[in-house]
Amino acid sequence: SYMTKTTPWSWVVYLVLVGQTPTLYFEMKILGGASIGLVHNRRSQQATGGHIGWEPKTYGYHSDDGSYWTCGQKRDFGPAWVPYGDAAGDVVGCGVTPSRDVFFTKNGCLV
């Protein structure tokens, strides 16, 4: 895995899943509005630079309204977070299980 800065306001962490891997998980301390999630492959999101979840094979949890997005489809999901949610400093996590189920946490609690 590795991390790269893609624009002045975004970061991408690349993880490579091979076979049946253990649960992979990462957390970020959020200091402003954000989206967090997973991209099936790095080309999925690079085409538009849009929010994660707007493109095929992407999965995102958005701070403004707590929605979950995948393949351009929005659904109500969990609580909003910074700047519209609780307070600066929320810790939001994202993971994928060995069966490839995506999950999110907010301040240590499963969403």
JSON list of N, CA and C in Angstrom, two decimals, residues 12-73:
[
{"chain": "A", "resi": 12, "resn": "VAL", "atom": "N", "xyz": [-5.03, 10.02, -1.55]},
{"chain": "A", "resi": 12, "resn": "VAL", "atom": "CA", "xyz": [-5.48, 8.68, -1.92]},
{"chain": "A", "resi": 12, "resn": "VAL", "atom": "C", "xyz": [-4.54, 7.67, -1.28]},
{"chain": "A", "resi": 13, "resn": "VAL", "atom": "N", "xyz": [-5.12, 6.68, -0.62]},
{"chain": "A", "resi": 13, "resn": "VAL", "atom": "CA", "xyz": [-4.35, 5.57, -0.06]},
{"chain": "A", "resi": 13, "resn": "VAL", "atom": "C", "xyz": [-4.64, 4.35, -0.93]},
{"chain": "A", "resi": 14, "resn": "TYR", "atom": "N", "xyz": [-3.60, 3.77, -1.50]},
{"chain": "A", "resi": 14, "resn": "TYR", "atom": "CA", "xyz": [-3.77, 2.59, -2.35]},
{"chain": "A", "resi": 14, "resn": "TYR", "atom": "C", "xyz": [-3.48, 1.33, -1.55]},
{"chain": "A", "resi": 15, "resn": "LEU", "atom": "N", "xyz": [-4.45, 0.42, -1.54]},
{"chain": "A", "resi": 15, "resn": "LEU", "atom": "CA", "xyz": [-4.29, -0.89, -0.90]},
{"chain": "A", "resi": 15, "resn": "LEU", "atom": "C", "xyz": [-4.52, -1.96, -1.97]},
{"chain": "A", "resi": 16, "resn": "VAL", "atom": "N", "xyz": [-3.71, -2.96, -1.99]},
{"chain": "A", "resi": 16, "resn": "VAL", "atom": "CA", "xyz": [-3.87, -4.04, -2.96]},
{"chain": "A", "resi": 16, "resn": "VAL", "atom": "C", "xyz": [-4.40, -5.27, -2.24]},
{"chain": "A", "resi": 17, "resn": "LEU", "atom": "N", "xyz": [-5.59, -5.74, -2.65]},
{"chain": "A", "resi": 17, "resn": "LEU", "atom": "CA", "xyz": [-6.19, -6.94, -2.07]},
{"chain": "A", "resi": 17, "resn": "LEU", "atom": "C", "xyz": [-5.82, -8.14, -2.94]},
{"chain": "A", "resi": 18, "resn": "VAL", "atom": "N", "xyz": [-5.26, -9.15, -2.32]},
{"chain": "A", "resi": 18, "resn": "VAL", "atom": "CA", "xyz": [-4.87, -10.36, -3.05]},
{"chain": "A", "resi": 18, "resn": "VAL", "atom": "C", "xyz": [-5.49, -11.55, -2.34]},
{"chain": "A", "resi": 19, "resn": "GLY", "atom": "N", "xyz": [-6.34, -12.30, -3.06]},
{"chain": "A", "resi": 19, "resn": "GLY", "atom": "CA", "xyz": [-6.95, -13.49, -2.46]},
{"chain": "A", "resi": 19, "resn": "GLY", "atom": "C", "xyz": [-7.78, -13.15, -1.24]},
{"chain": "A", "resi": 20, "resn": "GLN", "atom": "N", "xyz": [-7.84, -14.07, -0.30]},
{"chain": "A", "resi": 20, "resn": "GLN", "atom": "CA", "xyz": [-8.57, -13.87, 0.95]},
{"chain": "A", "resi": 20, "resn": "GLN", "atom": "C", "xyz": [-7.65, -13.19, 1.95]},
{"chain": "A", "resi": 21, "resn": "THR", "atom": "N", "xyz": [-7.75, -11.90, 2.04]},
{"chain": "A", "resi": 21, "resn": "THR", "atom": "CA", "xyz": [-6.91, -11.13, 2.95]},
{"chain": "A", "resi": 21, "resn": "THR", "atom": "C", "xyz": [-7.68, -10.88, 4.24]},
{"chain": "A", "resi": 22, "resn": "PRO", "atom": "N", "xyz": [-6.98, -10.53, 5.31]},
{"chain": "A", "resi": 22, "resn": "PRO", "atom": "CA", "xyz": [-7.70, -10.14, 6.53]},
{"chain": "A", "resi": 22, "resn": "PRO", "atom": "C", "xyz": [-8.45, -8.83, 6.31]},
{"chain": "A", "resi": 23, "resn": "THR", "atom": "N", "xyz": [-9.28, -8.47, 7.25]},
{"chain": "A", "resi": 23, "resn": "THR", "atom": "CA", "xyz": [-9.99, -7.20, 7.15]},
{"chain": "A", "resi": 23, "resn": "THR", "atom": "C", "xyz": [-8.98, -6.06, 7.06]},
{"chain": "A", "resi": 24, "resn": "LEU", "atom": "N", "xyz": [-9.17, -5.20, 6.08]},
{"chain": "A", "resi": 24, "resn": "LEU", "atom": "CA", "xyz": [-8.33, -4.01, 5.92]},
{"chain": "A", "resi": 24, "resn": "LEU", "atom": "C", "xyz": [-9.12, -2.81, 6.41]},
{"chain": "A", "resi": 25, "resn": "TYR", "atom": "N", "xyz": [-8.47, -1.90, 7.11]},
{"chain": "A", "resi": 25, "resn": "TYR", "atom": "CA", "xyz": [-9.17, -0.78, 7.74]},
{"chain": "A", "resi": 25, "resn": "TYR", "atom": "C", "xyz": [-8.22, 0.40, 7.87]},
{"chain": "A", "resi": 26, "resn": "PHE", "atom": "N", "xyz": [-8.75, 1.60, 7.66]},
{"chain": "A", "resi": 26, "resn": "PHE", "atom": "CA", "xyz": [-7.97, 2.81, 7.92]},
{"chain": "A", "resi": 26, "resn": "PHE", "atom": "C", "xyz": [-8.88, 3.86, 8.53]},
{"chain": "A", "resi": 27, "resn": "GLU", "atom": "N", "xyz": [-8.29, 4.80, 9.25]},
{"chain": "A", "resi": 27, "resn": "GLU", "atom": "CA", "xyz": [-9.02, 5.91, 9.87]},
{"chain": "A", "resi": 27, "resn": "GLU", "atom": "C", "xyz": [-8.36, 7.22, 9.49]},
{"chain": "A", "resi": 28, "resn": "MET", "atom": "N", "xyz": [-9.17, 8.29, 9.48]},
{"chain": "A", "resi": 28, "resn": "MET", "atom": "CA", "xyz": [-8.67, 9.63, 9.22]},
{"chain": "A", "resi": 28, "resn": "MET", "atom": "C", "xyz": [-9.29, 10.59, 10.23]},
{"chain": "A", "resi": 29, "resn": "LYS", "atom": "N", "xyz": [-8.48, 11.49, 10.77]},
{"chain": "A", "resi": 29, "resn": "LYS", "atom": "CA", "xyz": [-9.00, 12.56, 11.61]},
{"chain": "A", "resi": 29, "resn": "LYS", "atom": "C", "xyz": [-9.42, 13.68, 10.67]},
{"chain": "A", "resi": 30, "resn": "ILE", "atom": "N", "xyz": [-10.69, 14.03, 10.72]},
{"chain": "A", "resi": 30, "resn": "ILE", "atom": "CA", "xyz": [-11.26, 14.97, 9.76]},
{"chain": "A", "resi": 30, "resn": "ILE", "atom": "C", "xyz": [-11.24, 16.38, 10.34]},
{"chain": "A", "resi": 31, "resn": "LEU", "atom": "N", "xyz": [-10.70, 17.31, 9.56]},
{"chain": "A", "resi": 31, "resn": "LEU", "atom": "CA", "xyz": [-10.61, 18.70, 10.00]},
{"chain": "A", "resi": 31, "resn": "LEU", "atom": "C", "xyz": [-11.51, 19.62, 9.19]},
{"chain": "A", "resi": 32, "resn": "GLY", "atom": "N", "xyz": [-12.26, 19.07, 8.25]},
{"chain": "A", "resi": 32, "resn": "GLY", "atom": "CA", "xyz": [-13.18, 19.84, 7.43]},
{"chain": "A", "resi": 32, "resn": "GLY", "atom": "C", "xyz": [-14.04, 18.88, 6.63]},
{"chain": "A", "resi": 33, "resn": "GLY", "atom": "N", "xyz": [-14.90, 19.39, 5.77]},
{"chain": "A", "resi": 33, "resn": "GLY", "atom": "CA", "xyz": [-15.77, 18.54, 4.97]},
{"chain": "A", "resi": 33, "resn": "GLY", "atom": "C", "xyz": [-14.97, 17.53, 4.18]},
{"chain": "A", "resi": 34, "resn": "ALA", "atom": "N", "xyz": [-15.50, 16.33, 4.04]},
{"chain": "A", "resi": 34, "resn": "ALA", "atom": "CA", "xyz": [-14.74, 15.27, 3.36]},
{"chain": "A", "resi": 34, "resn": "ALA", "atom": "C", "xyz": [-15.65, 14.14, 2.91]},
{"chain": "A", "resi": 35, "resn": "SER", "atom": "N", "xyz": [-15.10, 13.29, 2.10]},
{"chain": "A", "resi": 35, "resn": "SER", "atom": "CA", "xyz": [-15.69, 12.01, 1.74]},
{"chain": "A", "resi": 35, "resn": "SER", "atom": "C", "xyz": [-14.61, 10.98, 1.98]},
{"chain": "A", "resi": 36, "resn": "ILE", "atom": "N", "xyz": [-15.00, 9.81, 2.44]},
{"chain": "A", "resi": 36, "resn": "ILE", "atom": "CA", "xyz": [-14.04, 8.75, 2.69]},
{"chain": "A", "resi": 36, "resn": "ILE", "atom": "C", "xyz": [-14.61, 7.46, 2.13]},
{"chain": "A", "resi": 37, "resn": "GLY", "atom": "N", "xyz": [-13.76, 6.60, 1.60]},
{"chain": "A", "resi": 37, "resn": "GLY", "atom": "CA", "xyz": [-14.27, 5.36, 1.06]},
{"chain": "A", "resi": 37, "resn": "GLY", "atom": "C", "xyz": [-13.23, 4.56, 0.32]},
{"chain": "A", "resi": 38, "resn": "LEU", "atom": "N", "xyz": [-13.72, 3.69, -0.55]},
{"chain": "A", "resi": 38, "resn": "LEU", "atom": "CA", "xyz": [-12.87, 2.78, -1.29]},
{"chain": "A", "resi": 38, "resn": "LEU", "atom": "C", "xyz": [-13.14, 2.90, -2.78]},
{"chain": "A", "resi": 39, "resn": "VAL", "atom": "N", "xyz": [-12.10, 2.65, -3.56]},
{"chain": "A", "resi": 39, "resn": "VAL", "atom": "CA", "xyz": [-12.18, 2.64, -5.01]},
{"chain": "A", "resi": 39, "resn": "VAL", "atom": "C", "xyz": [-11.68, 1.28, -5.47]},
{"chain": "A", "resi": 40, "resn": "HIS", "atom": "N", "xyz": [-12.43, 0.62, -6.35]},
{"chain": "A", "resi": 40, "resn": "HIS", "atom": "CA", "xyz": [-12.05, -0.72, -6.82]},
{"chain": "A", "resi": 40, "resn": "HIS", "atom": "C", "xyz": [-10.69, -0.70, -7.49]},
{"chain": "A", "resi": 41, "resn": "ASN", "atom": "N", "xyz": [-10.44, 0.27, -8.34]},
{"chain": "A", "resi": 41, "resn": "ASN", "atom": "CA", "xyz": [-9.11, 0.45, -8.91]},
{"chain": "A", "resi": 41, "resn": "ASN", "atom": "C", "xyz": [-8.87, 1.93, -9.10]},
{"chain": "A", "resi": 42, "resn": "ARG", "atom": "N", "xyz": [-7.62, 2.32, -9.13]},
{"chain": "A", "resi": 42, "resn": "ARG", "atom": "CA", "xyz": [-7.30, 3.75, -9.12]},
{"chain": "A", "resi": 42, "resn": "ARG", "atom": "C", "xyz": [-7.83, 4.50, -10.32]},
{"chain": "A", "resi": 43, "resn": "ARG", "atom": "N", "xyz": [-8.07, 3.85, -11.44]},
{"chain": "A", "resi": 43, "resn": "ARG", "atom": "CA", "xyz": [-8.59, 4.54, -12.61]},
{"chain": "A", "resi": 43, "resn": "ARG", "atom": "C", "xyz": [-10.07, 4.90, -12.45]},
{"chain": "A", "resi": 44, "resn": "SER", "atom": "N", "xyz": [-10.78, 4.21, -11.58]},
{"chain": "A", "resi": 44, "resn": "SER", "atom": "CA", "xyz": [-12.21, 4.47, -11.38]},
{"chain": "A", "resi": 44, "resn": "SER", "atom": "C", "xyz": [-12.48, 5.91, -10.99]},
{"chain": "A", "resi": 45, "resn": "GLN", "atom": "N", "xyz": [-11.67, 6.49, -10.14]},
{"chain": "A", "resi": 45, "resn": "GLN", "atom": "CA", "xyz": [-11.91, 7.83, -9.63]},
{"chain": "A", "resi": 45, "resn": "GLN", "atom": "C", "xyz": [-11.15, 8.91, -10.39]},
{"chain": "A", "resi": 46, "resn": "GLN", "atom": "N", "xyz": [-10.07, 8.55, -11.07]},
{"chain": "A", "resi": 46, "resn": "GLN", "atom": "CA", "xyz": [-9.23, 9.54, -11.70]},
{"chain": "A", "resi": 46, "resn": "GLN", "atom": "C", "xyz": [-9.90, 10.23, -12.88]},
{"chain": "A", "resi": 47, "resn": "ALA", "atom": "N", "xyz": [-10.88, 9.59, -13.51]},
{"chain": "A", "resi": 47, "resn": "ALA", "atom": "CA", "xyz": [-11.49, 10.15, -14.70]},
{"chain": "A", "resi": 47, "resn": "ALA", "atom": "C", "xyz": [-12.15, 11.50, -14.43]},
{"chain": "A", "resi": 48, "resn": "THR", "atom": "N", "xyz": [-12.86, 11.64, -13.32]},
{"chain": "A", "resi": 48, "resn": "THR", "atom": "CA", "xyz": [-13.60, 12.88, -13.08]},
{"chain": "A", "resi": 48, "resn": "THR", "atom": "C", "xyz": [-13.06, 13.68, -11.91]},
{"chain": "A", "resi": 49, "resn": "GLY", "atom": "N", "xyz": [-12.37, 13.04, -10.99]},
{"chain": "A", "resi": 49, "resn": "GLY", "atom": "CA", "xyz": [-11.93, 13.74, -9.79]},
{"chain": "A", "resi": 49, "resn": "GLY", "atom": "C", "xyz": [-13.08, 14.06, -8.86]},
{"chain": "A", "resi": 50, "resn": "GLY", "atom": "N", "xyz": [-14.27, 13.48, -9.11]},
{"chain": "A", "resi": 50, "resn": "GLY", "atom": "CA", "xyz": [-15.44, 13.74, -8.29]},
{"chain": "A", "resi": 50, "resn": "GLY", "atom": "C", "xyz": [-15.36, 13.05, -6.95]},
{"chain": "A", "resi": 51, "resn": "HIS", "atom": "N", "xyz": [-16.38, 13.25, -6.15]},
{"chain": "A", "resi": 51, "resn": "HIS", "atom": "CA", "xyz": [-16.43, 12.61, -4.83]},
{"chain": "A", "resi": 51, "resn": "HIS", "atom": "C", "xyz": [-16.47, 11.09, -4.96]},
{"chain": "A", "resi": 52, "resn": "ILE", "atom": "N", "xyz": [-15.88, 10.45, -3.99]},
{"chain": "A", "resi": 52, "resn": "ILE", "atom": "CA", "xyz": [-15.86, 9.00, -3.99]},
{"chain": "A", "resi": 52, "resn": "ILE", "atom": "C", "xyz": [-17.29, 8.47, -3.87]},
{"chain": "A", "resi": 53, "resn": "GLY", "atom": "N", "xyz": [-17.60, 7.47, -4.68]},
{"chain": "A", "resi": 53, "resn": "GLY", "atom": "CA", "xyz": [-18.94, 6.91, -4.73]},
{"chain": "A", "resi": 53, "resn": "GLY", "atom": "C", "xyz": [-19.73, 7.36, -5.94]},
{"chain": "A", "resi": 54, "resn": "TRP", "atom": "N", "xyz": [-19.26, 8.39, -6.63]},
{"chain": "A", "resi": 54, "resn": "TRP", "atom": "CA", "xyz": [-19.97, 8.89, -7.80]},
{"chain": "A", "resi": 54, "resn": "TRP", "atom": "C", "xyz": [-19.69, 8.07, -9.06]},
{"chain": "A", "resi": 55, "resn": "GLU", "atom": "N", "xyz": [-18.61, 7.33, -9.06]},
{"chain": "A", "resi": 55, "resn": "GLU", "atom": "CA", "xyz": [-18.20, 6.56, -10.24]},
{"chain": "A", "resi": 55, "resn": "GLU", "atom": "C", "xyz": [-18.41, 5.06, -10.00]},
{"chain": "A", "resi": 56, "resn": "PRO", "atom": "N", "xyz": [-18.46, 4.26, -11.07]},
{"chain": "A", "resi": 56, "resn": "PRO", "atom": "CA", "xyz": [-18.59, 2.81, -10.90]},
{"chain": "A", "resi": 56, "resn": "PRO", "atom": "C", "xyz": [-17.46, 2.24, -10.04]},
{"chain": "A", "resi": 57, "resn": "LYS", "atom": "N", "xyz": [-17.80, 1.24, -9.26]},
{"chain": "A", "resi": 57, "resn": "LYS", "atom": "CA", "xyz": [-16.85, 0.52, -8.41]},
{"chain": "A", "resi": 57, "resn": "LYS", "atom": "C", "xyz": [-16.17, 1.42, -7.38]},
{"chain": "A", "resi": 58, "resn": "THR", "atom": "N", "xyz": [-16.89, 2.43, -6.90]},
{"chain": "A", "resi": 58, "resn": "THR", "atom": "CA", "xyz": [-16.41, 3.27, -5.80]},
{"chain": "A", "resi": 58, "resn": "THR", "atom": "C", "xyz": [-17.47, 3.29, -4.70]},
{"chain": "A", "resi": 59, "resn": "TYR", "atom": "N", "xyz": [-17.02, 3.45, -3.45]},
{"chain": "A", "resi": 59, "resn": "TYR", "atom": "CA", "xyz": [-17.90, 3.35, -2.29]},
{"chain": "A", "resi": 59, "resn": "TYR", "atom": "C", "xyz": [-17.53, 4.46, -1.33]},
{"chain": "A", "resi": 60, "resn": "GLY", "atom": "N", "xyz": [-18.45, 5.38, -1.04]},
{"chain": "A", "resi": 60, "resn": "GLY", "atom": "CA", "xyz": [-18.10, 6.54, -0.23]},
{"chain": "A", "resi": 60, "resn": "GLY", "atom": "C", "xyz": [-19.13, 6.93, 0.81]},
{"chain": "A", "resi": 61, "resn": "TYR", "atom": "N", "xyz": [-18.63, 7.47, 1.91]},
{"chain": "A", "resi": 61, "resn": "TYR", "atom": "CA", "xyz": [-19.43, 8.01, 3.01]},
{"chain": "A", "resi": 61, "resn": "TYR", "atom": "C", "xyz": [-19.14, 9.51, 3.03]},
{"chain": "A", "resi": 62, "resn": "HIS", "atom": "N", "xyz": [-20.18, 10.34, 2.87]},
{"chain": "A", "resi": 62, "resn": "HIS", "atom": "CA", "xyz": [-20.01, 11.78, 2.68]},
{"chain": "A", "resi": 62, "resn": "HIS", "atom": "C", "xyz": [-20.37, 12.56, 3.94]},
{"chain": "A", "resi": 63, "resn": "SER", "atom": "N", "xyz": [-19.54, 13.58, 4.25]},
{"chain": "A", "resi": 63, "resn": "SER", "atom": "CA", "xyz": [-19.68, 14.33, 5.49]},
{"chain": "A", "resi": 63, "resn": "SER", "atom": "C", "xyz": [-20.88, 15.27, 5.52]},
{"chain": "A", "resi": 64, "resn": "ASP", "atom": "N", "xyz": [-21.28, 15.81, 4.38]},
{"chain": "A", "resi": 64, "resn": "ASP", "atom": "CA", "xyz": [-22.29, 16.86, 4.40]},
{"chain": "A", "resi": 64, "resn": "ASP", "atom": "C", "xyz": [-23.66, 16.39, 4.87]},
{"chain": "A", "resi": 65, "resn": "ASP", "atom": "N", "xyz": [-24.01, 15.15, 4.53]},
{"chain": "A", "resi": 65, "resn": "ASP", "atom": "CA", "xyz": [-25.33, 14.65, 4.92]},
{"chain": "A", "resi": 65, "resn": "ASP", "atom": "C", "xyz": [-25.32, 13.22, 5.46]},
{"chain": "A", "resi": 66, "resn": "GLY", "atom": "N", "xyz": [-24.14, 12.63, 5.60]},
{"chain": "A", "resi": 66, "resn": "GLY", "atom": "CA", "xyz": [-24.04, 11.27, 6.11]},
{"chain": "A", "resi": 66, "resn": "GLY", "atom": "C", "xyz": [-24.49, 10.20, 5.13]},
{"chain": "A", "resi": 67, "resn": "SER", "atom": "N", "xyz": [-24.55, 10.55, 3.85]},
{"chain": "A", "resi": 67, "resn": "SER", "atom": "CA", "xyz": [-25.03, 9.60, 2.85]},
{"chain": "A", "resi": 67, "resn": "SER", "atom": "C", "xyz": [-23.94, 8.61, 2.45]},
{"chain": "A", "resi": 68, "resn": "TYR", "atom": "N", "xyz": [-24.40, 7.48, 1.93]},
{"chain": "A", "resi": 68, "resn": "TYR", "atom": "CA", "xyz": [-23.52, 6.45, 1.36]},
{"chain": "A", "resi": 68, "resn": "TYR", "atom": "C", "xyz": [-23.75, 6.47, -0.14]},
{"chain": "A", "resi": 69, "resn": "TRP", "atom": "N", "xyz": [-22.66, 6.53, -0.89]},
{"chain": "A", "resi": 69, "resn": "TRP", "atom": "CA", "xyz": [-22.74, 6.53, -2.35]},
{"chain": "A", "resi": 69, "resn": "TRP", "atom": "C", "xyz": [-21.98, 5.34, -2.91]},
{"chain": "A", "resi": 70, "resn": "THR", "atom": "N", "xyz": [-22.54, 4.70, -3.91]},
{"chain": "A", "resi": 70, "resn": "THR", "atom": "CA", "xyz": [-21.82, 3.68, -4.67]},
{"chain": "A", "resi": 70, "resn": "THR", "atom": "C", "xyz": [-22.34, 3.69, -6.09]},
{"chain": "A", "resi": 71, "resn": "CYS", "atom": "N", "xyz": [-21.43, 3.66, -7.04]},
{"chain": "A", "resi": 71, "resn": "CYS", "atom": "CA", "xyz": [-21.77, 3.63, -8.47]},
{"chain": "A", "resi": 71, "resn": "CYS", "atom": "C", "xyz": [-22.76, 4.73, -8.85]},
{"chain": "A", "resi": 72, "resn": "GLY", "atom": "N", "xyz": [-22.61, 5.91, -8.25]},
{"chain": "A", "resi": 72, "resn": "GLY", "atom": "CA", "xyz": [-23.47, 7.04, -8.56]},
{"chain": "A", "resi": 72, "resn": "GLY", "atom": "C", "xyz": [-24.84, 7.01, -7.90]},
{"chain": "A", "resi": 73, "resn": "GLN", "atom": "N", "xyz": [-25.11, 6.04, -7.06]},
{"chain": "A", "resi": 73, "resn": "GLN", "atom": "CA", "xyz": [-26.39, 5.93, -6.38]},
{"chain": "A", "resi": 73, "resn": "GLN", "atom": "C", "xyz": [-26.25, 6.33, -4.91]}
]
